[in-house]
DNA sequence: ACCTATTAATAATG
DNA sequence: CATTATTAATAGGT
């Protein structure tokens, strides 16, 4: 039978009867109100709320859903209007993650633009605090160029470096943050945000793709602690 | 002199004369309008705009500033209201970065919760596709446990792994994105956002701090390409 | 999920 | 940056 989408209750794919609310503004908009019986005072409308953590769980979840939706919409609009790239990472109270935008690309870009101190333990000669004679940091040197006697050290240092890569992201200084939220900002002066500190960093170096090594291998970025 | 903040034009710290607009809603709110001479129709008010890239540079920048401010405010409110953690990374058209929230912590968390395939080239025995006899992946094994004959391979693999860590972030599959913006989404169906895919991942493993190795060393997360 | 009264954001302007 | 007319978001209810 070809009469699809008549009164079927099962959802197939875009029921044509519903088609989208598609409000047509300022064009016989209030006509429906005239024709149908008007519900007098069915809601109190939007109420003003205080910006503090919502106690009631159900209500909080509803608000989270709604406002997150709104936030992402705003972000999308801003992105389009201004040609900006926006990424949002959101963790709900129970650590569910919701993200918006090319988070990974932006994270990469963000990380590239915010170099930071990292704790490493490379030992003596191999990484004596900085550059070597060739002007490269020790971790930049080709493995082959490492002297034989430094190899043990190098291996350890590289291992530690790898470990520390995990730690690194959590330890960036907050200098260039627009707003550094406390972990759970229950009472935060929301009045005016310090939107001013525009860290003007180098705006070049866009080539963050490439590097095609050989075979594919599943590698979690963060390995679980090997030994405990 | 102790009479601070009287009529000084230099900004010290919170001039008490200005004190904040502090609009008091529904309480003699329209009184000023009565007392002062009302400006009759000075602006056309807010106009509806189409969501497409704003051509005029100046106007675009103004909008970027305003809406970014609004976006961050919304994010802050959402954070407080729902006890959520929110991080926003924003790159302006000319790659100026503006961020909101504990981006670094959230990025770390985000990365931890989105393990991904990574291209690596560890070669033969050391990383023959996965686990070894001890149930650990090759990169999880202590350096000492690597057999002597695999050491060269191991070193190379670790080096490649380090290199690939740089590449990794840009290559995550977009499966768990709420919305995957095209690089410059000039015409994007903004109608309704697919806010549904809530990737429910493990909500444990919060310990992403620790690891205090020895001496401090400045290490950029991404090293500039060593040799070119 | 849909509705609607109301608040909040903001485009245009000075 | 201040103002304001208007649009857009949304709190509370169904």
Coordinates of C-alpha atoms in Angstrom, one line a residue, chain A residues 89 91 174 177-190 193-194, chain B residues 72-81 83-88 99-106:
Chain A
X89 CA 32.4 20.8 26.7
X91 CA 29.7 17.7 32.1
X174 CA 44.7 30.1 34.5
X177 CA 41.1 32.3 31.2
X178 CA 38.3 34.6 30.8
X179 CA 36.6 33.3 33.9
X180 CA 38.0 30.7 36.1
X181 CA 35.1 29.0 37.7
X182 CA 35.5 27.5 41.0
X183 CA 34.9 23.8 40.8
X184 CA 31.3 24.2 41.9
X185 CA 30.5 27.9 41.8
X186 CA 27.5 28.0 44.0
X187 CA 27.6 31.6 44.6
X188 CA 29.5 33.4 41.9
X189 CA 29.3 37.1 41.2
X190 CA 27.7 36.8 37.9
X193 CA 32.2 38.9 33.4
X194 CA 35.8 39.8 32.9
Chain B
X72 CA 29.6 33.1 28.5
X73 CA 27.0 34.5 30.8
X74 CA 24.6 31.8 29.8
X75 CA 27.2 29.2 30.4
X76 CA 27.9 30.6 33.8
X77 CA 24.3 30.5 34.7
X78 CA 23.9 27.0 33.5
X79 CA 26.9 26.0 35.5
X80 CA 25.5 27.4 38.7
X81 CA 21.9 26.4 38.2
X83 CA 25.9 22.1 39.0
X84 CA 27.5 21.4 35.6
X85 CA 31.0 22.0 34.5
X86 CA 31.3 23.9 31.3
X87 CA 34.2 24.9 29.2
X88 CA 34.1 26.9 26.1
X99 CA 37.9 30.7 26.7
X100 CA 35.5 30.2 29.5
X101 CA 35.7 27.9 32.5
X102 CA 38.2 25.4 33.6
X103 CA 39.0 24.5 30.0
X104 CA 42.1 22.6 30.8
X105 CA 40.5 20.4 33.4
X106 CA 37.5 19.8 31.2

